[in-house]
Amino acid sequence: MLLLRSLLFQALFYISTLVLMIAGLPVFLMPRRRGWPLVPFWARVELFLLKWIVGMKVEFRGLENIPRGGCIVAAKHQSAWETFALLPLFSSPTYVLKRELRYIPIFGWYTAKFRQIPVDRGKRALALAAMTQRAREAVAEGRQILIFPEGTRRGAGEEPRYKHGVAHLYRSLEAPVLPVALNSGLFWPRRGWRLYPGTVLVEFLPPIAPGLDIETFHTHMVETIEDTSDRLIDETARTSPALPTLRQVRARRAARGLPV
């Protein structure tokens, strides 16, 4: 039943996404701000499907820490879940995403319409400059820059691999950075089709104010996100010890020489 529920959700995820993208085509005739509500509505639809088909719920903590106006949101990236589930919590977010996503039919049109920030990973220096300029314009408009500092998904318990793109933005934009910890990888693993019932825990941590040197900022951000994400994983391990993905987490921690 678990696999069947997972496959049903995956099918409905893509079907509902396609239906909403086609039904929402009139937003291309509207100003960006008027058309934007379609996007958080899509995210809420997927969260609803996750809850009622898979049994996957969410608990958001620390919402009072979300700054008003422009900021950089640096989130842990364990699963596909956070790529849409965080959207309804921000007024005018823009993701830093792979340029290749712009070429997906219809979906790519939406990323351009809502001025998401594409990054060409093959042109590092030029990509960093272009990303910084677009991010600066977005923050000046009071928008939130959503970025995954590790660049790609890392399974729950895996060794983190943070890049310095966020530190560069922090220094260049002089904007606060909101660290976000989570344990979504326990319920929606990076690999495989099985999704698991339970409650994803997401914690918004106190913003890091501008002014720190890059290395101090980077170290503080990584330690804050990792320590809190580990705490959220441990909390779930105590309340749901039979969750199958916890075996992988323990194995990964053991391979890193960490307590399990």
mmCIF file of N, CA and C in Angstrom, residues 97-103 117-121 123:
data_model
loop_
_atom_site.group_PDB
_atom_site.id
_atom_site.type_symbol
_atom_site.label_atom_id
_atom_site.label_comp_id
_atom_site.label_asym_id
_atom_site.label_seq_id
_atom_site.Cartn_x
_atom_site.Cartn_y
_atom_site.Cartn_z
ATOM 1 N N LEU A 97 17.933 28.860 -9.469
ATOM 2 C CA LEU A 97 17.743 27.516 -10.022
ATOM 3 C C LEU A 97 18.616 27.270 -11.241
ATOM 4 N N LYS A 98 18.729 26.012 -11.615
ATOM 5 C CA LYS A 98 19.529 25.638 -12.779
ATOM 6 C C LYS A 98 18.933 26.240 -14.053
ATOM 7 N N ARG A 99 19.808 26.750 -14.905
ATOM 8 C CA ARG A 99 19.338 27.367 -16.143
ATOM 9 C C ARG A 99 18.545 26.382 -17.000
ATOM 10 N N GLU A 100 18.897 25.089 -16.917
ATOM 11 C CA GLU A 100 18.233 24.083 -17.745
ATOM 12 C C GLU A 100 16.731 24.024 -17.506
ATOM 13 N N LEU A 101 16.283 24.414 -16.320
ATOM 14 C CA LEU A 101 14.848 24.373 -16.030
ATOM 15 C C LEU A 101 14.070 25.360 -16.890
ATOM 16 N N ARG A 102 14.749 26.389 -17.380
ATOM 17 C CA ARG A 102 14.079 27.349 -18.259
ATOM 18 C C ARG A 102 13.624 26.712 -19.572
ATOM 19 N N TYR A 103 14.240 25.596 -19.943
ATOM 20 C CA TYR A 103 13.954 24.987 -21.234
ATOM 21 C C TYR A 103 12.843 23.945 -21.174
ATOM 22 N N ILE A 117 15.693 33.159 -10.814
ATOM 23 C CA ILE A 117 17.071 33.482 -11.176
ATOM 24 C C ILE A 117 17.777 32.227 -11.696
ATOM 25 N N PRO A 118 18.002 32.131 -13.010
ATOM 26 C CA PRO A 118 18.687 30.960 -13.562
ATOM 27 C C PRO A 118 20.204 31.099 -13.407
ATOM 28 N N VAL A 119 20.858 29.958 -13.210
ATOM 29 C CA VAL A 119 22.315 29.942 -13.063
ATOM 30 C C VAL A 119 22.895 28.938 -14.052
ATOM 31 N N ASP A 120 23.867 29.394 -14.841
ATOM 32 C CA ASP A 120 24.574 28.521 -15.772
ATOM 33 C C ASP A 120 25.792 27.967 -15.039
ATOM 34 N N ARG A 121 25.687 26.737 -14.576
ATOM 35 C CA ARG A 121 26.757 26.167 -13.757
ATOM 36 C C ARG A 121 28.048 25.966 -14.525
ATOM 37 N N LYS A 123 29.466 28.181 -16.405
ATOM 38 C CA LYS A 123 30.192 29.458 -16.500
ATOM 39 C C LYS A 123 30.228 30.101 -15.123
#
